[in-house]
Amino acid sequence: MTTALWTPDQLEEAATALRAGRLAAFPTETVYGLGARADDDAAVRRVFAAKRRPASNPLILHIEGLETARRLARLSPEAEALARAFWPGPLTLVAPVLEGAGIAPSALVGQRAAALRAPAHPLAQALIAAVGGPLVAPSANPSGAVSPVTAQDVLAGLGGRIDGVLDGGRCAVGVESTIIGCVGAPALLRPGGLAVEEIEAVLGAPLARADAALRAPGMRSRHYATEARLRLNAAAPRPGEGWLGFGPGPDWTPARNLSPGGDLAEAARNLFADLRALAGEADAIAVAPIPETGLGRALNDRLRRAAAPREPS
Ligand code: TXA
Ligand code: MG
């Protein structure tokens, strides 16, 4: 299969492929997603196959907004408040799915709760509207690899395995959505592109700690694997190591700086692209310390997973 690269004015080609049960990657403000109709079990199973994703890991439903969410799931008052405050945007809510919602069983992999997200990217919104129903969209990368932030990243990982990718340029946020469980007390399931502090400010209370059973099933520790080994919280590179900096500092080579000015949003935008680039230039990468506040939580989470030892397979 040759994978098409569609320009924004070819959006209807992506919509046509999706309506026919085929796979199309598209930009969101966080990372590129691999889309398929959420009501088509065969299409959803093709997503798992293309990514080589474990069948136990459920998919996020991408929707237009709150009204669709109410038709699909039972939203708690906290979920409603968060959706009103942050949708469309980099926030995913997990809520009990309603009977008759029409979601393909393989998308939920037996979970009684569905993950819902209304992406802010105009091309994502236009695509969901053109298809006329929810789209499943995991990050458009082979399972376990770094998430794509450009159409070229998608082609590098999934070219030949999907019908096409809609090119919306570089993603503005750069890390995946924050996932909040709203089945019981709101709980952080995955730190991401929306800061926990902003969410807690709307709730007026701290988020609950997710126990292991509640945590997003896909959050196994080794993920975001790069070709290079990572060493975190480093003061300086050792001989042979590339350097991933944050904030002002000396220029080693090879090096990338996530944000010379120490801006966490800029660092999130650069994280996956810089990791990809450095992994092509060095066998090992030393990473500067990054503060554990705001988007720094998501940055540290992704870096820790990328640095984790490989699981025995
Ligand atoms: O920003 C994002 O969220 C991107 C863009 C494309 O929207 N999508 C994304 O999808 O990151 P994915 O599949 O790479 O990560 C989704 C995470 C996985 O860890 C999965 O286990 C979790 O969400 N998840 C999905 N459905 C769930 C559910 N019903 N309950 C709990 N966790 C769920
Ligand atoms: Mg992913």
Short mmCIF file of N, CA and C in Angstrom, two decimals, residues 71-159:
data_model
loop_
_atom_site.label_atom_id
_atom_site.label_comp_id
_atom_site.label_asym_id
_atom_site.label_seq_id
_atom_site.Cartn_x
_atom_site.Cartn_y
_atom_site.Cartn_z
N ARG A 71 -23.90 12.01 24.70
CA ARG A 71 -24.61 10.90 24.04
C ARG A 71 -23.87 9.58 24.19
N LEU A 72 -22.57 9.65 24.47
CA LEU A 72 -21.75 8.44 24.51
C LEU A 72 -21.49 7.94 25.93
N ALA A 73 -21.45 8.85 26.90
CA ALA A 73 -20.98 8.47 28.24
C ALA A 73 -21.74 9.23 29.31
N ARG A 74 -21.69 8.67 30.53
CA ARG A 74 -22.32 9.35 31.67
C ARG A 74 -21.28 10.28 32.31
N LEU A 75 -21.51 11.56 32.18
CA LEU A 75 -20.53 12.53 32.66
C LEU A 75 -20.89 13.00 34.07
N SER A 76 -19.93 12.91 34.97
CA SER A 76 -20.11 13.42 36.32
C SER A 76 -20.11 14.95 36.26
N PRO A 77 -20.56 15.62 37.31
CA PRO A 77 -20.49 17.09 37.32
C PRO A 77 -19.06 17.59 37.12
N GLU A 78 -18.08 16.87 37.67
CA GLU A 78 -16.68 17.29 37.48
C GLU A 78 -16.26 17.14 36.02
N ALA A 79 -16.69 16.05 35.38
CA ALA A 79 -16.35 15.85 33.97
C ALA A 79 -16.97 16.96 33.13
N GLU A 80 -18.21 17.31 33.42
CA GLU A 80 -18.88 18.40 32.69
C GLU A 80 -18.10 19.70 32.86
N ALA A 81 -17.68 19.97 34.08
CA ALA A 81 -16.98 21.23 34.35
C ALA A 81 -15.65 21.27 33.60
N LEU A 82 -14.94 20.14 33.57
CA LEU A 82 -13.65 20.11 32.88
C LEU A 82 -13.83 20.24 31.37
N ALA A 83 -14.84 19.57 30.84
CA ALA A 83 -15.10 19.67 29.40
C ALA A 83 -15.44 21.11 29.04
N ARG A 84 -16.27 21.75 29.86
CA ARG A 84 -16.64 23.14 29.56
C ARG A 84 -15.43 24.07 29.62
N ALA A 85 -14.54 23.80 30.56
CA ALA A 85 -13.38 24.69 30.72
C ALA A 85 -12.33 24.47 29.63
N PHE A 86 -12.13 23.22 29.21
CA PHE A 86 -10.91 22.93 28.41
C PHE A 86 -11.14 22.36 27.03
N TRP A 87 -12.37 22.02 26.66
CA TRP A 87 -12.63 21.51 25.31
C TRP A 87 -13.05 22.65 24.40
N PRO A 88 -12.66 22.63 23.12
CA PRO A 88 -11.70 21.68 22.58
C PRO A 88 -10.31 21.97 23.09
N GLY A 89 -9.51 20.90 23.31
CA GLY A 89 -8.16 21.09 23.83
C GLY A 89 -7.53 19.79 24.27
N PRO A 90 -6.31 19.88 24.85
CA PRO A 90 -5.50 18.67 25.11
C PRO A 90 -5.89 17.94 26.39
N LEU A 91 -7.17 17.65 26.53
CA LEU A 91 -7.70 16.97 27.72
C LEU A 91 -8.56 15.79 27.29
N THR A 92 -8.30 14.61 27.87
CA THR A 92 -9.11 13.42 27.64
C THR A 92 -9.80 13.03 28.93
N LEU A 93 -11.10 12.76 28.85
CA LEU A 93 -11.88 12.38 30.03
C LEU A 93 -12.32 10.92 29.89
N VAL A 94 -12.16 10.14 30.95
CA VAL A 94 -12.61 8.75 30.95
C VAL A 94 -13.88 8.66 31.78
N ALA A 95 -14.97 8.21 31.14
CA ALA A 95 -16.27 8.18 31.81
C ALA A 95 -17.04 6.93 31.41
N PRO A 96 -17.99 6.47 32.28
CA PRO A 96 -18.73 5.23 31.98
C PRO A 96 -19.48 5.35 30.66
N VAL A 97 -19.30 4.37 29.80
CA VAL A 97 -19.91 4.43 28.47
C VAL A 97 -21.39 4.06 28.59
N LEU A 98 -22.24 4.72 27.83
CA LEU A 98 -23.68 4.44 27.86
C LEU A 98 -23.99 3.24 26.98
N GLU A 99 -25.02 2.49 27.38
CA GLU A 99 -25.45 1.37 26.57
C GLU A 99 -25.99 1.91 25.23
N GLY A 100 -25.70 1.21 24.16
CA GLY A 100 -26.20 1.65 22.86
C GLY A 100 -25.42 2.81 22.27
N ALA A 101 -24.25 3.11 22.80
CA ALA A 101 -23.45 4.22 22.28
C ALA A 101 -22.94 3.92 20.87
N GLY A 102 -22.89 2.65 20.50
CA GLY A 102 -22.51 2.30 19.14
C GLY A 102 -21.02 2.30 18.89
N ILE A 103 -20.24 2.15 19.96
CA ILE A 103 -18.78 2.11 19.81
C ILE A 103 -18.34 0.67 19.56
N ALA A 104 -17.44 0.48 18.59
CA ALA A 104 -16.94 -0.86 18.28
C ALA A 104 -16.31 -1.48 19.52
N PRO A 105 -16.64 -2.75 19.82
CA PRO A 105 -16.11 -3.41 21.03
C PRO A 105 -14.59 -3.39 21.10
N SER A 106 -13.91 -3.54 19.97
CA SER A 106 -12.45 -3.62 20.02
C SER A 106 -11.82 -2.28 20.41
N ALA A 107 -12.54 -1.17 20.27
CA ALA A 107 -12.00 0.13 20.68
C ALA A 107 -11.91 0.24 22.19
N LEU A 108 -12.86 -0.38 22.88
CA LEU A 108 -12.91 -0.26 24.35
C LEU A 108 -12.25 -1.45 25.04
N VAL A 109 -11.93 -2.50 24.27
CA VAL A 109 -11.32 -3.73 24.77
C VAL A 109 -11.90 -4.16 26.13
N GLY A 110 -13.23 -4.13 26.22
CA GLY A 110 -13.89 -4.67 27.39
C GLY A 110 -13.98 -3.71 28.57
N GLN A 111 -13.42 -2.50 28.44
CA GLN A 111 -13.56 -1.51 29.53
C GLN A 111 -15.01 -1.02 29.55
N ARG A 112 -15.49 -0.70 30.77
CA ARG A 112 -16.83 -0.12 30.83
C ARG A 112 -16.81 1.40 30.74
N ALA A 113 -15.61 1.96 30.71
CA ALA A 113 -15.47 3.41 30.57
C ALA A 113 -14.79 3.71 29.24
N ALA A 114 -15.18 4.83 28.65
CA ALA A 114 -14.58 5.26 27.38
C ALA A 114 -13.76 6.51 27.60
N ALA A 115 -12.68 6.64 26.86
CA ALA A 115 -11.86 7.86 26.89
C ALA A 115 -12.34 8.78 25.77
N LEU A 116 -12.64 10.03 26.10
CA LEU A 116 -13.23 10.99 25.16
C LEU A 116 -12.37 12.23 25.09
N ARG A 117 -12.19 12.73 23.86
CA ARG A 117 -11.40 13.95 23.71
C ARG A 117 -11.91 14.75 22.52
N ALA A 118 -12.06 16.05 22.70
CA ALA A 118 -12.43 16.96 21.61
C ALA A 118 -11.18 17.76 21.24
N PRO A 119 -10.50 17.37 20.14
CA PRO A 119 -9.26 18.06 19.78
C PRO A 119 -9.52 19.47 19.26
N ALA A 120 -8.56 20.36 19.49
CA ALA A 120 -8.73 21.76 19.10
C ALA A 120 -8.25 22.05 17.68
N HIS A 121 -7.43 21.18 17.10
CA HIS A 121 -6.88 21.47 15.77
C HIS A 121 -8.01 21.59 14.75
N PRO A 122 -8.04 22.69 13.97
CA PRO A 122 -9.15 22.87 13.02
C PRO A 122 -9.29 21.74 12.01
N LEU A 123 -8.18 21.14 11.57
CA LEU A 123 -8.29 20.03 10.61
C LEU A 123 -8.89 18.79 11.28
N ALA A 124 -8.56 18.56 12.54
CA ALA A 124 -9.14 17.43 13.27
C ALA A 124 -10.64 17.65 13.42
N GLN A 125 -11.02 18.85 13.80
CA GLN A 125 -12.44 19.15 13.97
C GLN A 125 -13.18 19.00 12.64
N ALA A 126 -12.60 19.52 11.57
CA ALA A 126 -13.27 19.45 10.26
C ALA A 126 -13.40 18.00 9.81
N LEU A 127 -12.40 17.19 10.11
CA LEU A 127 -12.42 15.79 9.69
C LEU A 127 -13.51 15.01 10.45
N ILE A 128 -13.59 15.23 11.75
CA ILE A 128 -14.62 14.55 12.55
C ILE A 128 -16.00 14.96 12.04
N ALA A 129 -16.18 16.23 11.74
CA ALA A 129 -17.47 16.70 11.23
C ALA A 129 -17.77 16.09 9.86
N ALA A 130 -16.74 16.00 9.01
CA ALA A 130 -16.96 15.47 7.65
C ALA A 130 -17.31 13.99 7.67
N VAL A 131 -16.70 13.24 8.61
CA VAL A 131 -17.01 11.81 8.70
C VAL A 131 -18.37 11.63 9.37
N GLY A 132 -18.71 12.54 10.27
CA GLY A 132 -20.04 12.54 10.87
C GLY A 132 -20.18 11.64 12.08
N GLY A 133 -19.08 11.24 12.68
CA GLY A 133 -19.16 10.42 13.89
C GLY A 133 -17.81 10.34 14.54
N PRO A 134 -17.75 9.76 15.76
CA PRO A 134 -16.49 9.69 16.49
C PRO A 134 -15.42 8.90 15.73
N LEU A 135 -14.18 9.32 15.90
CA LEU A 135 -13.03 8.60 15.34
C LEU A 135 -12.17 8.09 16.49
N VAL A 136 -11.75 6.84 16.43
CA VAL A 136 -10.68 6.43 17.34
C VAL A 136 -9.40 7.03 16.78
N ALA A 137 -8.48 7.43 17.67
CA ALA A 137 -7.20 7.96 17.19
C ALA A 137 -6.13 7.83 18.26
N PRO A 138 -5.42 6.69 18.24
CA PRO A 138 -4.20 6.60 19.04
C PRO A 138 -3.13 7.43 18.36
N SER A 139 -2.05 7.73 19.06
CA SER A 139 -0.94 8.43 18.41
C SER A 139 -0.49 7.61 17.20
N ALA A 140 -0.14 8.31 16.10
CA ALA A 140 0.10 7.64 14.81
C ALA A 140 1.53 7.16 14.68
N ASN A 141 1.95 6.29 15.62
CA ASN A 141 3.30 5.73 15.62
C ASN A 141 3.19 4.23 15.87
N PRO A 142 4.22 3.45 15.43
CA PRO A 142 4.25 2.05 15.83
C PRO A 142 4.25 1.97 17.35
N SER A 143 3.53 0.99 17.91
CA SER A 143 3.39 0.87 19.35
C SER A 143 4.76 0.90 20.04
N GLY A 144 4.87 1.72 21.09
CA GLY A 144 6.11 1.78 21.87
C GLY A 144 7.10 2.82 21.38
N ALA A 145 6.87 3.39 20.19
CA ALA A 145 7.82 4.37 19.65
C ALA A 145 7.41 5.80 20.03
N VAL A 146 8.28 6.74 19.71
CA VAL A 146 8.03 8.15 20.00
C VAL A 146 6.85 8.65 19.15
N SER A 147 5.99 9.48 19.75
CA SER A 147 4.81 9.98 19.04
C SER A 147 5.19 10.97 17.94
N PRO A 148 4.40 11.01 16.85
CA PRO A 148 4.72 11.87 15.70
C PRO A 148 4.18 13.29 15.88
N VAL A 149 4.99 14.26 15.54
CA VAL A 149 4.54 15.66 15.61
C VAL A 149 4.55 16.33 14.23
N THR A 150 4.90 15.58 13.19
CA THR A 150 4.77 16.08 11.81
C THR A 150 4.23 14.93 10.95
N ALA A 151 3.71 15.30 9.77
CA ALA A 151 3.24 14.26 8.83
C ALA A 151 4.41 13.37 8.40
N GLN A 152 5.62 13.96 8.31
CA GLN A 152 6.79 13.17 7.91
C GLN A 152 7.13 12.13 8.99
N ASP A 153 6.96 12.48 10.27
CA ASP A 153 7.16 11.49 11.34
C ASP A 153 6.20 10.31 11.16
N VAL A 154 4.93 10.63 10.81
CA VAL A 154 3.94 9.57 10.61
C VAL A 154 4.38 8.64 9.49
N LEU A 155 4.81 9.23 8.37
CA LEU A 155 5.24 8.41 7.21
C LEU A 155 6.45 7.56 7.57
N ALA A 156 7.38 8.11 8.36
CA ALA A 156 8.57 7.35 8.74
C ALA A 156 8.19 6.11 9.54
N GLY A 157 7.15 6.21 10.36
CA GLY A 157 6.78 5.07 11.22
C GLY A 157 5.74 4.15 10.62
N LEU A 158 4.78 4.72 9.89
CA LEU A 158 3.62 3.93 9.44
C LEU A 158 3.43 3.95 7.92
N GLY A 159 4.35 4.58 7.19
CA GLY A 159 4.24 4.60 5.72
C GLY A 159 4.11 3.18 5.18
#
